[in-house]
mmCIF file as gemmi writes it, N, C-alpha and C atoms, coordinates in Angstrom:
data_model
loop_
_atom_site.group_PDB
_atom_site.id
_atom_site.type_symbol
_atom_site.label_atom_id
_atom_site.label_alt_id
_atom_site.label_comp_id
_atom_site.label_asym_id
_atom_site.label_entity_id
_atom_site.label_seq_id
_atom_site.pdbx_PDB_ins_code
_atom_site.Cartn_x
_atom_site.Cartn_y
_atom_site.Cartn_z
_atom_site.occupancy
_atom_site.B_iso_or_equiv
_atom_site.pdbx_formal_charge
_atom_site.auth_seq_id
_atom_site.auth_asym_id
_atom_site.pdbx_PDB_model_num
ATOM 1 N N . UNK Axp A 1 ? 80.857 66.345 61.196 1 0 ? 1 A 1
ATOM 2 C CA . UNK Axp A 1 ? 80.202 67.247 60.278 1 0 ? 1 A 1
ATOM 3 C C . UNK Axp A 1 ? 80.831 67.069 58.908 1 0 ? 1 A 1
ATOM 4 N N . UNK Axp A 2 ? 80.028 66.814 57.932 1 0 ? 2 A 1
ATOM 5 C CA . UNK Axp A 2 ? 80.495 66.66 56.552 1 0 ? 2 A 1
ATOM 6 C C . UNK Axp A 2 ? 79.797 67.705 55.695 1 0 ? 2 A 1
ATOM 7 N N . UNK Axp A 3 ? 80.468 68.402 54.826 1 0 ? 3 A 1
ATOM 8 C CA . UNK Axp A 3 ? 81.921 68.393 54.699 1 0 ? 3 A 1
ATOM 9 C C . UNK Axp A 3 ? 82.575 69.142 55.854 1 0 ? 3 A 1
ATOM 10 N N . UNK Axp A 4 ? 83.828 68.845 56.09 1 0 ? 4 A 1
ATOM 11 C CA . UNK Axp A 4 ? 84.569 69.485 57.172 1 0 ? 4 A 1
ATOM 12 C C . UNK Axp A 4 ? 84.906 70.929 56.855 1 0 ? 4 A 1
ATOM 13 N N . UNK Axp A 5 ? 85.322 71.654 57.871 1 0 ? 5 A 1
ATOM 14 C CA . UNK Axp A 5 ? 85.648 73.074 57.706 1 0 ? 5 A 1
ATOM 15 C C . UNK Axp A 5 ? 86.728 73.299 56.655 1 0 ? 5 A 1
ATOM 16 N N . UNK Axp A 6 ? 87.676 72.391 56.548 1 0 ? 6 A 1
ATOM 17 C CA . UNK Axp A 6 ? 88.763 72.577 55.583 1 0 ? 6 A 1
ATOM 18 C C . UNK Axp A 6 ? 88.266 72.54 54.138 1 0 ? 6 A 1
ATOM 19 N N . UNK Axp A 7 ? 87.077 72.01 53.913 1 0 ? 7 A 1
ATOM 20 C CA . UNK Axp A 7 ? 86.494 72 52.564 1 0 ? 7 A 1
ATOM 21 C C . UNK Axp A 7 ? 86.177 73.411 52.083 1 0 ? 7 A 1
ATOM 22 N N . UNK Axp A 8 ? 86.119 74.345 53.01 1 0 ? 8 A 1
ATOM 23 C CA . UNK Axp A 8 ? 85.783 75.727 52.7 1 0 ? 8 A 1
ATOM 24 C C . UNK Axp A 8 ? 87.018 76.624 52.794 1 0 ? 8 A 1
ATOM 25 N N . UNK Axp A 9 ? 88.163 76.094 52.404 1 0 ? 9 A 1
ATOM 26 C CA . UNK Axp A 9 ? 89.439 76.8 52.559 1 0 ? 9 A 1
ATOM 27 C C . UNK Axp A 9 ? 89.426 78.195 51.948 1 0 ? 9 A 1
ATOM 28 N N . UNK Axp A 10 ? 88.698 78.368 50.854 1 0 ? 10 A 1
ATOM 29 C CA . UNK Axp A 10 ? 88.668 79.668 50.176 1 0 ? 10 A 1
ATOM 30 C C . UNK Axp A 10 ? 87.432 80.49 50.516 1 0 ? 10 A 1
ATOM 31 N N . UNK Axp A 11 ? 86.647 80.009 51.465 1 0 ? 11 A 1
ATOM 32 C CA . UNK Axp A 11 ? 85.431 80.73 51.849 1 0 ? 11 A 1
ATOM 33 C C . UNK Axp A 11 ? 85.182 80.577 53.353 1 0 ? 11 A 1
ATOM 34 N N . UNK Axp A 12 ? 85.916 81.331 54.156 1 0 ? 12 A 1
ATOM 35 C CA . UNK Axp A 12 ? 85.786 81.209 55.611 1 0 ? 12 A 1
ATOM 36 C C . UNK Axp A 12 ? 84.364 81.425 56.12 1 0 ? 12 A 1
ATOM 37 N N . UNK Axp A 13 ? 83.65 82.326 55.493 1 0 ? 13 A 1
ATOM 38 C CA . UNK Axp A 13 ? 82.267 82.601 55.93 1 0 ? 13 A 1
ATOM 39 C C . UNK Axp A 13 ? 81.388 81.37 55.727 1 0 ? 13 A 1
ATOM 40 N N . UNK Axp A 14 ? 81.542 80.703 54.584 1 0 ? 14 A 1
ATOM 41 C CA . UNK Axp A 14 ? 80.775 79.475 54.333 1 0 ? 14 A 1
ATOM 42 C C . UNK Axp A 14 ? 81.159 78.381 55.323 1 0 ? 14 A 1
ATOM 43 N N . UNK Axp A 15 ? 82.425 78.339 55.701 1 0 ? 15 A 1
ATOM 44 C CA . UNK Axp A 15 ? 82.861 77.362 56.705 1 0 ? 15 A 1
ATOM 45 C C . UNK Axp A 15 ? 82.095 77.579 58.005 1 0 ? 15 A 1
ATOM 46 N N . UNK Axp A 16 ? 82.056 78.808 58.451 1 0 ? 16 A 1
ATOM 47 C CA . UNK Axp A 16 ? 81.329 79.117 59.681 1 0 ? 16 A 1
ATOM 48 C C . UNK Axp A 16 ? 79.843 78.825 59.513 1 0 ? 16 A 1
ATOM 49 N N . UNK Axp A 17 ? 79.281 79.232 58.405 1 0 ? 17 A 1
ATOM 50 C CA . UNK Axp A 17 ? 77.853 79.008 58.174 1 0 ? 17 A 1
ATOM 51 C C . UNK Axp A 17 ? 77.494 77.526 58.157 1 0 ? 17 A 1
ATOM 52 N N . UNK Axp A 18 ? 78.45 76.672 57.811 1 0 ? 18 A 1
ATOM 53 C CA . UNK Axp A 18 ? 78.164 75.235 57.783 1 0 ? 18 A 1
ATOM 54 C C . UNK Axp A 18 ? 77.864 74.692 59.185 1 0 ? 18 A 1
ATOM 55 N N . UNK Axp A 19 ? 78.201 75.45 60.205 1 0 ? 19 A 1
ATOM 56 C CA . UNK Axp A 19 ? 77.941 75.034 61.586 1 0 ? 19 A 1
ATOM 57 C C . UNK Axp A 19 ? 76.537 75.395 62.062 1 0 ? 19 A 1
ATOM 58 N N . UNK Axp A 20 ? 75.83 76.199 61.308 1 0 ? 20 A 1
ATOM 59 C CA . UNK Axp A 20 ? 74.521 76.689 61.756 1 0 ? 20 A 1
ATOM 60 C C . UNK Axp A 20 ? 73.519 75.584 62.08 1 0 ? 20 A 1
ATOM 61 N N . UNK Axp A 21 ? 73.464 74.487 61.306 1 0 ? 21 A 1
ATOM 62 C CA . UNK Axp A 21 ? 72.53 73.423 61.712 1 0 ? 21 A 1
ATOM 63 C C . UNK Axp A 21 ? 72.864 72.83 63.082 1 0 ? 21 A 1
ATOM 64 N N . UNK Axp A 22 ? 74.141 72.663 63.379 1 0 ? 22 A 1
ATOM 65 C CA . UNK Axp A 22 ? 74.532 72.16 64.696 1 0 ? 22 A 1
ATOM 66 C C . UNK Axp A 22 ? 74.179 73.16 65.792 1 0 ? 22 A 1
ATOM 67 N N . UNK Axp A 23 ? 74.402 74.424 65.506 1 0 ? 23 A 1
ATOM 68 C CA . UNK Axp A 23 ? 74.09 75.456 66.492 1 0 ? 23 A 1
ATOM 69 C C . UNK Axp A 23 ? 72.586 75.58 66.714 1 0 ? 23 A 1
ATOM 70 N N . UNK Axp A 24 ? 71.819 75.392 65.655 1 0 ? 24 A 1
ATOM 71 C CA . UNK Axp A 24 ? 70.36 75.412 65.799 1 0 ? 24 A 1
ATOM 72 C C . UNK Axp A 24 ? 69.91 74.273 66.709 1 0 ? 24 A 1
ATOM 73 N N . UNK Axp A 25 ? 70.548 73.118 66.577 1 0 ? 25 A 1
ATOM 74 C CA . UNK Axp A 25 ? 70.232 71.993 67.453 1 0 ? 25 A 1
ATOM 75 C C . UNK Axp A 25 ? 70.586 72.329 68.898 1 0 ? 25 A 1
ATOM 76 N N . UNK Axp A 26 ? 71.724 72.96 69.103 1 0 ? 26 A 1
ATOM 77 C CA . UNK Axp A 26 ? 72.119 73.351 70.463 1 0 ? 26 A 1
ATOM 78 C C . UNK Axp A 26 ? 71.112 74.32 71.068 1 0 ? 26 A 1
ATOM 79 N N . UNK Axp A 27 ? 70.695 75.3 70.283 1 0 ? 27 A 1
ATOM 80 C CA . UNK Axp A 27 ? 69.742 76.299 70.782 1 0 ? 27 A 1
ATOM 81 C C . UNK Axp A 27 ? 68.403 75.648 71.123 1 0 ? 27 A 1
ATOM 82 N N . UNK Axp A 28 ? 67.974 74.705 70.303 1 0 ? 28 A 1
ATOM 83 C CA . UNK Axp A 28 ? 66.673 74.075 70.548 1 0 ? 28 A 1
ATOM 84 C C . UNK Axp A 28 ? 66.739 72.992 71.626 1 0 ? 28 A 1
ATOM 85 N N . UNK Axp A 29 ? 67.928 72.493 71.937 1 0 ? 29 A 1
ATOM 86 C CA . UNK Axp A 29 ? 68.08 71.416 72.912 1 0 ? 29 A 1
ATOM 87 C C . UNK Axp A 29 ? 68.373 71.932 74.319 1 0 ? 29 A 1
ATOM 88 N N . UNK Axp A 30 ? 69.272 72.9 74.412 1 0 ? 30 A 1
ATOM 89 C CA . UNK Axp A 30 ? 69.65 73.436 75.726 1 0 ? 30 A 1
ATOM 90 C C . UNK Axp A 30 ? 68.559 74.419 76.17 1 0 ? 30 A 1
ATOM 91 N N . UNK Axp A 31 ? 67.968 74.2 77.335 1 0 ? 31 A 1
ATOM 92 C CA . UNK Axp A 31 ? 66.928 75.124 77.805 1 0 ? 31 A 1
ATOM 93 C C . UNK Axp A 31 ? 67.437 76.569 77.815 1 0 ? 31 A 1
ATOM 94 N N . UNK Axp A 32 ? 66.573 77.465 77.411 1 0 ? 32 A 1
ATOM 95 C CA . UNK Axp A 32 ? 66.941 78.879 77.273 1 0 ? 32 A 1
ATOM 96 C C . UNK Axp A 32 ? 67.602 79.428 78.537 1 0 ? 32 A 1
ATOM 97 N N . UNK Axp A 33 ? 67.075 79.055 79.707 1 0 ? 33 A 1
ATOM 98 C CA . UNK Axp A 33 ? 67.625 79.592 80.955 1 0 ? 33 A 1
ATOM 99 C C . UNK Axp A 33 ? 69.019 79.034 81.271 1 0 ? 33 A 1
ATOM 100 N N . UNK Axp A 34 ? 69.443 78.003 80.574 1 0 ? 34 A 1
ATOM 101 C CA . UNK Axp A 34 ? 70.769 77.422 80.805 1 0 ? 34 A 1
ATOM 102 C C . UNK Axp A 34 ? 71.785 77.788 79.722 1 0 ? 34 A 1
ATOM 103 N N . UNK Axp A 35 ? 71.341 78.369 78.641 1 0 ? 35 A 1
ATOM 104 C CA . UNK Axp A 35 ? 72.241 78.652 77.526 1 0 ? 35 A 1
ATOM 105 C C . UNK Axp A 35 ? 73.394 79.57 77.922 1 0 ? 35 A 1
ATOM 106 N N . UNK Axp A 36 ? 73.139 80.554 78.727 1 0 ? 36 A 1
ATOM 107 C CA . UNK Axp A 36 ? 74.204 81.483 79.148 1 0 ? 36 A 1
ATOM 108 C C . UNK Axp A 36 ? 75.204 80.823 80.096 1 0 ? 36 A 1
ATOM 109 N N . UNK Axp A 37 ? 74.885 79.614 80.544 1 0 ? 37 A 1
ATOM 110 C CA . UNK Axp A 37 ? 75.758 78.883 81.463 1 0 ? 37 A 1
ATOM 111 C C . UNK Axp A 37 ? 76.296 77.598 80.836 1 0 ? 37 A 1
ATOM 112 N N . UNK Axp A 38 ? 76.097 77.449 79.526 1 0 ? 38 A 1
ATOM 113 C CA . UNK Axp A 38 ? 76.526 76.25 78.815 1 0 ? 38 A 1
ATOM 114 C C . UNK Axp A 38 ? 77.605 76.639 77.806 1 0 ? 38 A 1
ATOM 115 N N . UNK Axp A 39 ? 78.87 76.435 78.152 1 0 ? 39 A 1
ATOM 116 C CA . UNK Axp A 39 ? 79.957 76.846 77.26 1 0 ? 39 A 1
ATOM 117 C C . UNK Axp A 39 ? 79.94 76.086 75.93 1 0 ? 39 A 1
ATOM 118 N N . UNK Axp A 40 ? 80.41 76.75 74.92 1 0 ? 40 A 1
ATOM 119 C CA . UNK Axp A 40 ? 80.502 76.143 73.598 1 0 ? 40 A 1
ATOM 120 C C . UNK Axp A 40 ? 81.945 76.263 73.11 1 0 ? 40 A 1
ATOM 121 N N . UNK Axp A 41 ? 82.376 75.261 72.365 1 0 ? 41 A 1
ATOM 122 C CA . UNK Axp A 41 ? 83.723 75.313 71.797 1 0 ? 41 A 1
ATOM 123 C C . UNK Axp A 41 ? 83.751 74.542 70.493 1 0 ? 41 A 1
ATOM 124 N N . UNK Axp A 42 ? 84.773 74.813 69.715 1 0 ? 42 A 1
ATOM 125 C CA . UNK Axp A 42 ? 85.014 74.088 68.483 1 0 ? 42 A 1
ATOM 126 C C . UNK Axp A 42 ? 86.492 73.762 68.44 1 0 ? 42 A 1
ATOM 127 N N . UNK Axp A 43 ? 86.798 72.498 68.341 1 0 ? 43 A 1
ATOM 128 C CA . UNK Axp A 43 ? 88.179 72.035 68.256 1 0 ? 43 A 1
ATOM 129 C C . UNK Axp A 43 ? 88.359 71.39 66.888 1 0 ? 43 A 1
ATOM 130 N N . UNK Axp A 44 ? 89.061 72.067 66.018 1 0 ? 44 A 1
ATOM 131 C CA . UNK Axp A 44 ? 89.27 71.588 64.651 1 0 ? 44 A 1
ATOM 132 C C . UNK Axp A 44 ? 90.334 70.499 64.631 1 0 ? 44 A 1
ATOM 133 N N . UNK Axp A 45 ? 90.325 69.725 63.549 1 0 ? 45 A 1
ATOM 134 C CA . UNK Axp A 45 ? 91.229 68.578 63.446 1 0 ? 45 A 1
ATOM 135 C C . UNK Axp A 45 ? 92.234 68.765 62.309 1 0 ? 45 A 1
ATOM 136 N N . UNK Axp A 46 ? 92.863 67.679 61.917 1 0 ? 46 A 1
ATOM 137 C CA . UNK Axp A 46 ? 93.987 67.697 60.971 1 0 ? 46 A 1
ATOM 138 C C . UNK Axp A 46 ? 93.676 68.412 59.66 1 0 ? 46 A 1
ATOM 139 N N . UNK Axp A 47 ? 92.464 68.286 59.166 1 0 ? 47 A 1
ATOM 140 C CA . UNK Axp A 47 ? 92.14 68.933 57.896 1 0 ? 47 A 1
ATOM 141 C C . UNK Axp A 47 ? 92.443 70.414 57.919 1 0 ? 47 A 1
ATOM 142 N N . UNK Axp A 48 ? 92.087 71.074 58.992 1 0 ? 48 A 1
ATOM 143 C CA . UNK Axp A 48 ? 92.354 72.508 59.111 1 0 ? 48 A 1
ATOM 144 C C . UNK Axp A 48 ? 93.835 72.76 59.364 1 0 ? 48 A 1
ATOM 145 N N . UNK Axp A 49 ? 94.444 71.886 60.121 1 0 ? 49 A 1
ATOM 146 C CA . UNK Axp A 49 ? 95.864 72.029 60.441 1 0 ? 49 A 1
ATOM 147 C C . UNK Axp A 49 ? 96.722 71.994 59.175 1 0 ? 49 A 1
ATOM 148 N N . UNK Axp A 50 ? 96.262 71.312 58.152 1 0 ? 50 A 1
ATOM 149 C CA . UNK Axp A 50 ? 97.037 71.136 56.92 1 0 ? 50 A 1
ATOM 150 C C . UNK Axp A 50 ? 96.831 72.23 55.879 1 0 ? 50 A 1
ATOM 151 N N . UNK Axp A 51 ? 95.915 73.141 56.125 1 0 ? 51 A 1
ATOM 152 C CA . UNK Axp A 51 ? 95.668 74.198 55.14 1 0 ? 51 A 1
ATOM 153 C C . UNK Axp A 51 ? 96.87 75.141 55.049 1 0 ? 51 A 1
ATOM 154 N N . UNK Axp A 52 ? 97.162 75.629 53.844 1 0 ? 52 A 1
ATOM 155 C CA . UNK Axp A 52 ? 98.313 76.523 53.667 1 0 ? 52 A 1
ATOM 156 C C . UNK Axp A 52 ? 98.041 77.947 54.15 1 0 ? 52 A 1
ATOM 157 N N . UNK Axp A 53 ? 99.123 78.643 54.437 1 0 ? 53 A 1
ATOM 158 C CA . UNK Axp A 53 ? 99.038 80.065 54.781 1 0 ? 53 A 1
ATOM 159 C C . UNK Axp A 53 ? 98.148 80.322 55.973 1 0 ? 53 A 1
ATOM 160 N N . UNK Axp A 54 ? 97.371 81.378 55.878 1 0 ? 54 A 1
ATOM 161 C CA . UNK Axp A 54 ? 96.5 81.752 56.992 1 0 ? 54 A 1
ATOM 162 C C . UNK Axp A 54 ? 95.048 81.344 56.771 1 0 ? 54 A 1
ATOM 163 N N . UNK Axp A 55 ? 94.842 80.404 55.856 1 0 ? 55 A 1
ATOM 164 C CA . UNK Axp A 55 ? 93.474 79.965 55.565 1 0 ? 55 A 1
ATOM 165 C C . UNK Axp A 55 ? 92.789 79.395 56.803 1 0 ? 55 A 1
ATOM 166 N N . UNK Axp A 56 ? 93.501 78.597 57.576 1 0 ? 56 A 1
ATOM 167 C CA . UNK Axp A 56 ? 92.915 78.027 58.795 1 0 ? 56 A 1
ATOM 168 C C . UNK Axp A 56 ? 92.555 79.134 59.782 1 0 ? 56 A 1
ATOM 169 N N . UNK Axp A 57 ? 93.445 80.111 59.952 1 0 ? 57 A 1
ATOM 170 C CA . UNK Axp A 57 ? 93.162 81.226 60.867 1 0 ? 57 A 1
ATOM 171 C C . UNK Axp A 57 ? 91.938 82.006 60.414 1 0 ? 57 A 1
ATOM 172 N N . UNK Axp A 58 ? 91.796 82.206 59.107 1 0 ? 58 A 1
ATOM 173 C CA . UNK Axp A 58 ? 90.633 82.927 58.594 1 0 ? 58 A 1
ATOM 174 C C . UNK Axp A 58 ? 89.34 82.173 58.904 1 0 ? 58 A 1
ATOM 175 N N . UNK Axp A 59 ? 89.376 80.852 58.753 1 0 ? 59 A 1
ATOM 176 C CA . UNK Axp A 59 ? 88.197 80.041 59.069 1 0 ? 59 A 1
ATOM 177 C C . UNK Axp A 59 ? 87.893 80.121 60.561 1 0 ? 59 A 1
ATOM 178 N N . UNK Axp A 60 ? 88.909 79.973 61.395 1 0 ? 60 A 1
ATOM 179 C CA . UNK Axp A 60 ? 88.693 80.036 62.84 1 0 ? 60 A 1
ATOM 180 C C . UNK Axp A 60 ? 88.158 81.4 63.262 1 0 ? 60 A 1
ATOM 181 N N . UNK Axp A 61 ? 88.644 82.462 62.643 1 0 ? 61 A 1
ATOM 182 C CA . UNK Axp A 61 ? 88.131 83.811 62.948 1 0 ? 61 A 1
ATOM 183 C C . UNK Axp A 61 ? 86.651 83.921 62.582 1 0 ? 61 A 1
ATOM 184 N N . UNK Axp A 62 ? 86.264 83.348 61.448 1 0 ? 62 A 1
ATOM 185 C CA . UNK Axp A 62 ? 84.855 83.379 61.028 1 0 ? 62 A 1
ATOM 186 C C . UNK Axp A 62 ? 83.985 82.564 61.978 1 0 ? 62 A 1
ATOM 187 N N . UNK Axp A 63 ? 84.51 81.432 62.42 1 0 ? 63 A 1
ATOM 188 C CA . UNK Axp A 63 ? 83.768 80.604 63.383 1 0 ? 63 A 1
ATOM 189 C C . UNK Axp A 63 ? 83.597 81.36 64.694 1 0 ? 63 A 1
ATOM 190 N N . UNK Axp A 64 ? 84.651 82.006 65.173 1 0 ? 64 A 1
ATOM 191 C CA . UNK Axp A 64 ? 84.551 82.789 66.416 1 0 ? 64 A 1
ATOM 192 C C . UNK Axp A 64 ? 83.488 83.875 66.277 1 0 ? 64 A 1
ATOM 193 N N . UNK Axp A 65 ? 83.504 84.563 65.158 1 0 ? 65 A 1
ATOM 194 C CA . UNK Axp A 65 ? 82.53 85.645 64.941 1 0 ? 65 A 1
ATOM 195 C C . UNK Axp A 65 ? 81.11 85.089 64.953 1 0 ? 65 A 1
ATOM 196 N N . UNK Axp A 66 ? 80.9 83.956 64.324 1 0 ? 66 A 1
ATOM 197 C CA . UNK Axp A 66 ? 79.561 83.353 64.318 1 0 ? 66 A 1
ATOM 198 C C . UNK Axp A 66 ? 79.158 82.934 65.724 1 0 ? 66 A 1
ATOM 199 N N . UNK Axp A 67 ? 80.028 82.243 66.438 1 0 ? 67 A 1
ATOM 200 C CA . UNK Axp A 67 ? 79.682 81.759 67.771 1 0 ? 67 A 1
ATOM 201 C C . UNK Axp A 67 ? 79.35 82.896 68.73 1 0 ? 67 A 1
ATOM 202 N N . UNK Axp A 68 ? 79.957 84.05 68.538 1 0 ? 68 A 1
ATOM 203 C CA . UNK Axp A 68 ? 79.673 85.204 69.399 1 0 ? 68 A 1
ATOM 204 C C . UNK Axp A 68 ? 78.241 85.707 69.234 1 0 ? 68 A 1
ATOM 205 N N . UNK Axp A 69 ? 77.57 85.306 68.156 1 0 ? 69 A 1
ATOM 206 C CA . UNK Axp A 69 ? 76.184 85.739 67.938 1 0 ? 69 A 1
ATOM 207 C C . UNK Axp A 69 ? 75.188 84.813 68.629 1 0 ? 69 A 1
ATOM 208 N N . UNK Axp A 70 ? 75.676 83.769 69.281 1 0 ? 70 A 1
ATOM 209 C CA . UNK Axp A 70 ? 74.825 82.811 69.974 1 0 ? 70 A 1
ATOM 210 C C . UNK Axp A 70 ? 74.905 83.05 71.474 1 0 ? 70 A 1
ATOM 211 N N . UNK Axp A 71 ? 73.927 82.557 72.241 1 0 ? 71 A 1
ATOM 212 C CA . UNK Axp A 71 ? 73.876 82.865 73.675 1 0 ? 71 A 1
ATOM 213 C C . UNK Axp A 71 ? 74.85 82.078 74.544 1 0 ? 71 A 1
ATOM 214 N N . UNK Axp A 72 ? 75.617 81.18 73.959 1 0 ? 72 A 1
ATOM 215 C CA . UNK Axp A 72 ? 76.524 80.332 74.729 1 0 ? 72 A 1
ATOM 216 C C . UNK Axp A 72 ? 77.857 81.038 74.983 1 0 ? 72 A 1
ATOM 217 N N . UNK Axp A 73 ? 78.377 80.957 76.198 1 0 ? 73 A 1
ATOM 218 C CA . UNK Axp A 73 ? 79.68 81.585 76.476 1 0 ? 73 A 1
ATOM 219 C C . UNK Axp A 73 ? 80.825 80.781 75.84 1 0 ? 73 A 1
ATOM 220 N N . UNK Axp A 74 ? 81.919 81.495 75.556 1 0 ? 74 A 1
ATOM 221 C CA . UNK Axp A 74 ? 83.122 80.867 75.006 1 0 ? 74 A 1
ATOM 222 C C . UNK Axp A 74 ? 84.326 81.28 75.843 1 0 ? 74 A 1
ATOM 223 N N . UNK Axp A 75 ? 85.176 80.327 76.138 1 0 ? 75 A 1
ATOM 224 C CA . UNK Axp A 75 ? 86.456 80.643 76.773 1 0 ? 75 A 1
ATOM 225 C C . UNK Axp A 75 ? 87.383 81.209 75.699 1 0 ? 75 A 1
ATOM 226 N N . UNK Axp A 76 ? 88.49 81.786 76.113 1 0 ? 76 A 1
ATOM 227 C CA . UNK Axp A 76 ? 89.439 82.369 75.167 1 0 ? 76 A 1
ATOM 228 C C . UNK Axp A 76 ? 89.974 81.384 74.149 1 0 ? 76 A 1
ATOM 229 N N . UNK Axp A 77 ? 90.09 80.115 74.547 1 0 ? 77 A 1
ATOM 230 C CA . UNK Axp A 77 ? 90.608 79.097 73.63 1 0 ? 77 A 1
ATOM 231 C C . UNK Axp A 77 ? 89.498 78.183 73.099 1 0 ? 77 A 1
ATOM 232 N N . UNK Axp A 78 ? 88.286 78.688 73.063 1 0 ? 78 A 1
ATOM 233 C CA . UNK Axp A 78 ? 87.133 77.874 72.672 1 0 ? 78 A 1
ATOM 234 C C . UNK Axp A 78 ? 87.194 77.431 71.215 1 0 ? 78 A 1
ATOM 235 N N . UNK Axp A 79 ? 87.842 78.201 70.365 1 0 ? 79 A 1
ATOM 236 C CA . UNK Axp A 79 ? 87.926 77.87 68.938 1 0 ? 79 A 1
ATOM 237 C C . UNK Axp A 79 ? 89.396 77.765 68.575 1 0 ? 79 A 1
ATOM 238 N N . UNK Axp A 80 ? 89.832 76.542 68.307 1 0 ? 80 A 1
ATOM 239 C CA . UNK Axp A 80 ? 91.239 76.327 67.989 1 0 ? 80 A 1
ATOM 240 C C . UNK Axp A 80 ? 91.416 74.996 67.268 1 0 ? 80 A 1
ATOM 241 N N . UNK Axp A 81 ? 92.609 74.791 66.766 1 0 ? 81 A 1
ATOM 242 C CA . UNK Axp A 81 ? 92.958 73.527 66.141 1 0 ? 81 A 1
ATOM 243 C C . UNK Axp A 81 ? 93.587 72.639 67.21 1 0 ? 81 A 1
ATOM 244 N N . UNK Axp A 82 ? 93.065 71.431 67.345 1 0 ? 82 A 1
ATOM 245 C CA . UNK Axp A 82 ? 93.619 70.481 68.31 1 0 ? 82 A 1
ATOM 246 C C . UNK Axp A 82 ? 94.997 70.023 67.864 1 0 ? 82 A 1
ATOM 247 N N . UNK Axp A 83 ? 95.84 69.736 68.829 1 0 ? 83 A 1
ATOM 248 C CA . UNK Axp A 83 ? 97.114 69.095 68.521 1 0 ? 83 A 1
ATOM 249 C C . UNK Axp A 83 ? 96.88 67.632 68.159 1 0 ? 83 A 1
ATOM 250 N N . UNK Axp A 84 ? 97.849 67.02 67.554 1 0 ? 84 A 1
ATOM 251 C CA . UNK Axp A 84 ? 97.718 65.635 67.123 1 0 ? 84 A 1
ATOM 252 C C . UNK Axp A 84 ? 97.419 64.671 68.255 1 0 ? 84 A 1
ATOM 253 N N . UNK Axp A 85 ? 98.064 64.851 69.412 1 0 ? 85 A 1
ATOM 254 C CA . UNK Axp A 85 ? 97.824 63.951 70.543 1 0 ? 85 A 1
ATOM 255 C C . UNK Axp A 85 ? 96.403 64.088 71.066 1 0 ? 85 A 1
ATOM 256 N N . UNK Axp A 86 ? 95.935 65.319 71.179 1 0 ? 86 A 1
ATOM 257 C CA . UNK Axp A 86 ? 94.572 65.551 71.653 1 0 ? 86 A 1
ATOM 258 C C . UNK Axp A 86 ? 93.574 64.946 70.666 1 0 ? 86 A 1
ATOM 259 N N . UNK Axp A 87 ? 93.822 65.134 69.386 1 0 ? 87 A 1
ATOM 260 C CA . UNK Axp A 87 ? 92.932 64.571 68.376 1 0 ? 87 A 1
ATOM 261 C C . UNK Axp A 87 ? 92.909 63.046 68.457 1 0 ? 87 A 1
ATOM 262 N N . UNK Axp A 88 ? 94.086 62.459 68.654 1 0 ? 88 A 1
ATOM 263 C CA . UNK Axp A 88 ? 94.16 61.003 68.794 1 0 ? 88 A 1
ATOM 264 C C . UNK Axp A 88 ? 93.369 60.5 69.989 1 0 ? 88 A 1
ATOM 265 N N . UNK Axp A 89 ? 93.426 61.233 71.089 1 0 ? 89 A 1
ATOM 266 C CA . UNK Axp A 89 ? 92.662 60.863 72.276 1 0 ? 89 A 1
ATOM 267 C C . UNK Axp A 89 ? 91.177 60.898 72.02 1 0 ? 89 A 1
ATOM 268 N N . UNK Axp A 90 ? 90.702 61.927 71.35 1 0 ? 90 A 1
ATOM 269 C CA . UNK Axp A 90 ? 89.281 62.025 71.036 1 0 ? 90 A 1
ATOM 270 C C . UNK Axp A 90 ? 88.866 60.922 70.053 1 0 ? 90 A 1
ATOM 271 N N . UNK Axp A 91 ? 89.72 60.616 69.098 1 0 ? 91 A 1
ATOM 272 C CA . UNK Axp A 91 ? 89.415 59.558 68.148 1 0 ? 91 A 1
ATOM 273 C C . UNK Axp A 91 ? 89.278 58.215 68.864 1 0 ? 91 A 1
ATOM 274 N N . UNK Axp A 92 ? 90.13 57.997 69.858 1 0 ? 92 A 1
ATOM 275 C CA . UNK Axp A 92 ? 90.064 56.755 70.613 1 0 ? 92 A 1
ATOM 276 C C . UNK Axp A 92 ? 88.753 56.657 71.39 1 0 ? 92 A 1
ATOM 277 N N . UNK Axp A 93 ? 88.303 57.773 71.933 1 0 ? 93 A 1
ATOM 278 C CA . UNK Axp A 93 ? 87.045 57.788 72.706 1 0 ? 93 A 1
ATOM 279 C C . UNK Axp A 93 ? 85.811 57.603 71.829 1 0 ? 93 A 1
ATOM 280 N N . UNK Axp A 94 ? 85.885 58.102 70.626 1 0 ? 94 A 1
ATOM 281 C CA . UNK Axp A 94 ? 84.713 58.01 69.751 1 0 ? 94 A 1
ATOM 282 C C . UNK Axp A 94 ? 84.909 56.875 68.818 1 0 ? 94 A 1
């Protein structure tokens, strides 16, 4: 997703709102009867990890609030910043 969430360091709400096109695709792709059984998560990368102070936490809180308005379930750790090793593993796969 471009721009990344860290681009909205001073506007957590805009960061969350930037995900709406992806979420609209999820809603239109996953059959309605399966949405309540299709977990959703967001794993942020280094850009968010590097933000100063609590800016990253504010963005993650806004993302959590937005995702709660959608029909997809979230686990307790559904929205978080990935560790460097986990991010490296995903980069290798993609």
